[in-house]
Amino acid sequence: DDQRRLAMLHEWRSATAMAVDLPEQAIGRGSDIANLLERGQTLVIPDVAALPDSTRTSLAALPMQAAIAVPLLRDRKLSGTLFVTADRPRAWLPDEVSLVEEVAARLWTALERDRAERALRRLNAELEARVVRATAERNRLWALTDDLFVTGSFDGRTLAASDSWERVLGLN
């Protein structure tokens, strides 16, 4: 598919701002917006009405008249965009643009950290389940055999011994 799709994942708005009900809105590959964002460039729109028709049409689903869009890149690919919008045209100050870029950078860092922590928790749970299964399998084998099995530490302590030690040799 040669289209990029916008999907609203999270929205914060002031009490007086209109809620965004974002339908699947296509931003075609190669559009001005997609090209800027995919290159990692911040998009500053002081007045949506002043944009070329093709670009203005792409943004028609959003209730805004001005915006700052900061791309969020992952492995140099566009993964998301932080949009800050205004309900009327406005000349964005350089400090405002810098602030939104800083918020986006911090937000992306927090999102990436959260993603990594969730992946680590999933991996830990998977490894823990593997250990439980492997230990249960070992215990079943040890319970069914007369072979003598023992697990020891590097300092010579016995950590676990099969039941056969008691059955075969009478050792506990």
mmCIF file of C-alpha atoms in Angstrom:
data_model
loop_
_atom_site.group_PDB
_atom_site.id
_atom_site.type_symbol
_atom_site.label_atom_id
_atom_site.label_comp_id
_atom_site.label_asym_id
_atom_site.label_seq_id
_atom_site.Cartn_x
_atom_site.Cartn_y
_atom_site.Cartn_z
ATOM 1 C CA ASP A 1 0.000 0.000 0.000
ATOM 2 C CA ASP A 2 1.506 3.323 -1.000
ATOM 3 C CA GLN A 3 -0.432 5.314 1.600
ATOM 4 C CA ARG A 4 0.538 6.384 5.071
ATOM 5 C CA ARG A 5 -2.280 6.278 7.587
ATOM 6 C CA LEU A 6 -2.804 8.628 10.481
ATOM 7 C CA ALA A 7 -4.299 7.093 13.588
ATOM 8 C CA MET A 8 -5.009 9.042 16.754
ATOM 9 C CA LEU A 9 -3.504 7.069 19.628
ATOM 10 C CA HIS A 10 -3.731 9.668 22.383
ATOM 11 C CA GLU A 11 -5.330 13.059 22.583
ATOM 12 C CA TRP A 12 -5.079 15.811 25.134
ATOM 13 C CA ARG A 13 -7.101 18.942 24.597
ATOM 14 C CA SER A 14 -8.272 21.920 26.563
ATOM 15 C CA ALA A 15 -11.835 21.920 27.886
ATOM 16 C CA THR A 16 -12.917 24.304 25.116
ATOM 17 C CA ALA A 17 -11.173 22.527 22.229
ATOM 18 C CA MET A 18 -13.151 20.398 19.835
ATOM 19 C CA ALA A 19 -12.616 16.640 20.144
ATOM 20 C CA VAL A 20 -10.878 15.002 17.216
ATOM 21 C CA ASP A 21 -12.740 12.114 15.652
ATOM 22 C CA LEU A 22 -10.052 11.138 13.202
ATOM 23 C CA PRO A 23 -11.185 8.848 10.427
ATOM 24 C CA GLU A 24 -8.501 6.903 8.597
ATOM 25 C CA GLN A 25 -6.942 9.798 6.784
ATOM 26 C CA ALA A 26 -4.428 9.032 4.074
ATOM 27 C CA ILE A 27 -1.295 11.043 3.607
ATOM 28 C CA GLY A 28 0.053 9.776 0.326
ATOM 29 C CA ARG A 29 3.671 8.748 0.072
ATOM 30 C CA GLY A 30 5.503 11.566 -1.593
ATOM 31 C CA SER A 31 3.192 14.305 -0.299
ATOM 32 C CA ASP A 32 4.860 17.406 1.116
ATOM 33 C CA ILE A 33 3.800 16.454 4.648
ATOM 34 C CA ALA A 34 4.987 12.845 4.402
ATOM 35 C CA ASN A 35 8.306 13.875 2.832
ATOM 36 C CA LEU A 36 9.092 16.383 5.577
ATOM 37 C CA LEU A 37 8.097 14.074 8.400
ATOM 38 C CA GLU A 38 9.893 11.037 6.934
ATOM 39 C CA ARG A 39 13.078 13.130 6.699
ATOM 40 C CA GLY A 40 12.698 13.990 10.384
ATOM 41 C CA GLN A 41 11.863 17.630 9.785
ATOM 42 C CA THR A 42 9.465 19.543 11.989
ATOM 43 C CA LEU A 43 6.455 20.849 10.112
ATOM 44 C CA VAL A 44 5.317 24.340 11.143
ATOM 45 C CA ILE A 45 1.964 25.452 9.708
ATOM 46 C CA PRO A 46 0.935 28.984 10.679
ATOM 47 C CA ASP A 47 -2.236 28.884 8.541
ATOM 48 C CA VAL A 48 -3.750 25.708 7.060
ATOM 49 C CA ALA A 49 -5.779 27.799 4.588
ATOM 50 C CA ALA A 50 -2.539 29.074 3.045
ATOM 51 C CA LEU A 51 -1.285 25.567 2.207
ATOM 52 C CA PRO A 52 -1.420 24.156 -1.330
ATOM 53 C CA ASP A 53 -4.713 22.366 -2.094
ATOM 54 C CA SER A 54 -3.254 18.836 -1.969
ATOM 55 C CA THR A 55 -1.702 19.408 1.442
ATOM 56 C CA ARG A 56 -4.733 21.234 2.819
ATOM 57 C CA THR A 57 -6.963 18.341 1.695
ATOM 58 C CA SER A 58 -4.750 15.857 3.611
ATOM 59 C CA LEU A 59 -5.357 17.799 6.809
ATOM 60 C CA ALA A 60 -9.073 18.444 6.286
ATOM 61 C CA ALA A 61 -10.092 15.797 8.866
ATOM 62 C CA LEU A 62 -8.284 17.649 11.647
ATOM 63 C CA PRO A 63 -10.101 20.556 13.331
ATOM 64 C CA MET A 64 -7.180 22.956 13.210
ATOM 65 C CA GLN A 65 -6.093 26.143 11.553
ATOM 66 C CA ALA A 66 -2.430 26.041 12.595
ATOM 67 C CA ALA A 67 -0.084 23.292 13.726
ATOM 68 C CA ILE A 68 3.361 22.134 14.663
ATOM 69 C CA ALA A 69 4.094 18.508 13.759
ATOM 70 C CA VAL A 70 7.246 16.886 15.120
ATOM 71 C CA PRO A 71 8.122 13.483 13.645
ATOM 72 C CA LEU A 72 9.035 10.620 15.949
ATOM 73 C CA LEU A 73 11.564 8.409 14.189
ATOM 74 C CA ARG A 74 12.496 4.845 15.085
ATOM 75 C CA ASP A 75 15.417 3.292 13.235
ATOM 76 C CA ARG A 76 15.277 6.343 10.940
ATOM 77 C CA LYS A 77 11.686 5.540 9.953
ATOM 78 C CA LEU A 78 8.635 7.595 10.804
ATOM 79 C CA SER A 79 6.824 5.864 13.675
ATOM 80 C CA GLY A 80 4.655 8.678 14.946
ATOM 81 C CA THR A 81 4.096 12.400 15.036
ATOM 82 C CA LEU A 82 3.421 14.791 17.875
ATOM 83 C CA PHE A 83 0.868 17.350 16.676
ATOM 84 C CA VAL A 84 0.233 20.604 18.518
ATOM 85 C CA THR A 85 -2.648 22.452 16.939
ATOM 86 C CA ALA A 86 -4.454 25.755 17.210
ATOM 87 C CA ASP A 87 -8.058 26.464 16.284
ATOM 88 C CA ARG A 88 -7.093 29.700 14.535
ATOM 89 C CA PRO A 89 -4.120 30.773 12.389
ATOM 90 C CA ARG A 90 -1.099 31.820 14.402
ATOM 91 C CA ALA A 91 2.513 32.740 13.870
ATOM 92 C CA TRP A 92 4.370 30.139 15.904
ATOM 93 C CA LEU A 93 7.290 31.628 17.814
ATOM 94 C CA PRO A 94 10.682 29.902 17.510
ATOM 95 C CA ASP A 95 10.598 29.216 21.268
ATOM 96 C CA GLU A 96 7.225 27.477 20.873
ATOM 97 C CA VAL A 97 8.557 25.297 18.076
ATOM 98 C CA SER A 98 11.657 24.469 20.155
ATOM 99 C CA LEU A 99 9.489 23.608 23.150
ATOM 100 C CA VAL A 100 7.316 21.225 21.107
ATOM 101 C CA GLU A 101 10.458 19.608 19.656
ATOM 102 C CA GLU A 102 11.893 19.187 23.164
ATOM 103 C CA VAL A 103 8.633 17.697 24.447
ATOM 104 C CA ALA A 104 8.580 15.317 21.466
ATOM 105 C CA ALA A 105 12.169 14.224 22.138
ATOM 106 C CA ARG A 106 11.437 13.581 25.812
ATOM 107 C CA LEU A 107 8.153 11.876 24.977
ATOM 108 C CA TRP A 108 9.836 9.620 22.435
ATOM 109 C CA THR A 109 12.572 8.731 24.927
ATOM 110 C CA ALA A 110 9.911 7.836 27.511
ATOM 111 C CA LEU A 111 7.925 5.810 24.953
ATOM 112 C CA GLU A 112 11.028 3.909 23.836
ATOM 113 C CA ARG A 113 11.998 3.219 27.447
ATOM 114 C CA ASP A 114 8.470 1.976 28.163
ATOM 115 C CA ARG A 115 8.566 -0.223 25.053
ATOM 116 C CA ALA A 116 11.932 -1.682 26.138
ATOM 117 C CA GLU A 117 10.720 -2.262 29.713
ATOM 118 C CA ARG A 118 7.575 -4.041 28.463
ATOM 119 C CA ALA A 119 9.705 -6.225 26.169
ATOM 120 C CA LEU A 120 12.031 -7.025 29.077
ATOM 121 C CA ARG A 121 9.084 -7.946 31.316
ATOM 122 C CA ARG A 122 7.715 -10.243 28.569
ATOM 123 C CA LEU A 123 11.150 -11.841 28.131
ATOM 124 C CA ASN A 124 11.570 -12.302 31.893
ATOM 125 C CA ALA A 125 8.138 -13.939 32.135
ATOM 126 C CA GLU A 126 8.979 -16.216 29.206
ATOM 127 C CA LEU A 127 12.339 -17.196 30.704
ATOM 128 C CA GLU A 128 10.749 -17.779 34.105
ATOM 129 C CA ALA A 129 8.156 -20.060 32.498
ATOM 130 C CA ARG A 130 10.936 -21.946 30.682
ATOM 131 C CA VAL A 131 12.804 -22.477 33.959
ATOM 132 C CA VAL A 132 9.637 -23.750 35.644
ATOM 133 C CA ARG A 133 8.987 -26.174 32.752
ATOM 134 C CA ALA A 134 12.613 -27.349 32.639
ATOM 135 C CA THR A 135 12.711 -27.847 36.414
ATOM 136 C CA ALA A 136 9.429 -29.793 36.342
ATOM 137 C CA GLU A 137 10.768 -31.954 33.513
ATOM 138 C CA ARG A 138 14.004 -32.594 35.412
ATOM 139 C CA ASN A 139 12.061 -33.455 38.566
ATOM 140 C CA ARG A 140 9.872 -35.936 36.640
ATOM 141 C CA LEU A 141 12.978 -37.595 35.195
ATOM 142 C CA TRP A 142 14.653 -37.718 38.597
ATOM 143 C CA ALA A 143 11.528 -39.244 40.192
ATOM 144 C CA LEU A 144 11.282 -42.025 37.579
ATOM 145 C CA THR A 145 14.896 -43.168 37.349
ATOM 146 C CA ASP A 146 17.235 -45.132 39.567
ATOM 147 C CA ASP A 147 20.177 -43.201 38.152
ATOM 148 C CA LEU A 148 21.924 -40.953 40.646
ATOM 149 C CA PHE A 149 21.593 -37.269 39.765
ATOM 150 C CA VAL A 150 22.899 -34.334 41.748
ATOM 151 C CA THR A 151 23.199 -30.612 41.159
ATOM 152 C CA GLY A 152 25.980 -28.808 42.965
ATOM 153 C CA SER A 153 27.417 -25.351 43.357
ATOM 154 C CA PHE A 154 30.935 -24.361 42.346
ATOM 155 C CA ASP A 155 31.956 -24.320 46.011
ATOM 156 C CA GLY A 156 30.986 -27.992 46.440
ATOM 157 C CA ARG A 157 27.564 -27.671 48.084
ATOM 158 C CA THR A 158 24.773 -30.018 47.017
ATOM 159 C CA LEU A 159 21.872 -28.000 45.668
ATOM 160 C CA ALA A 160 19.528 -30.822 44.615
ATOM 161 C CA ALA A 161 19.680 -34.610 44.490
ATOM 162 C CA SER A 162 17.406 -37.132 42.837
ATOM 163 C CA ASP A 163 15.163 -39.411 44.927
ATOM 164 C CA SER A 164 17.276 -42.353 43.727
ATOM 165 C CA TRP A 165 20.022 -41.416 46.220
ATOM 166 C CA GLU A 166 17.693 -42.452 49.010
ATOM 167 C CA ARG A 167 16.111 -45.413 47.167
ATOM 168 C CA VAL A 168 19.375 -46.916 45.861
ATOM 169 C CA LEU A 169 21.933 -45.918 48.496
ATOM 170 C CA GLY A 170 19.771 -45.070 51.488
ATOM 171 C CA LEU A 171 21.244 -41.546 51.618
ATOM 172 C CA ASN A 172 19.087 -38.561 52.427
#
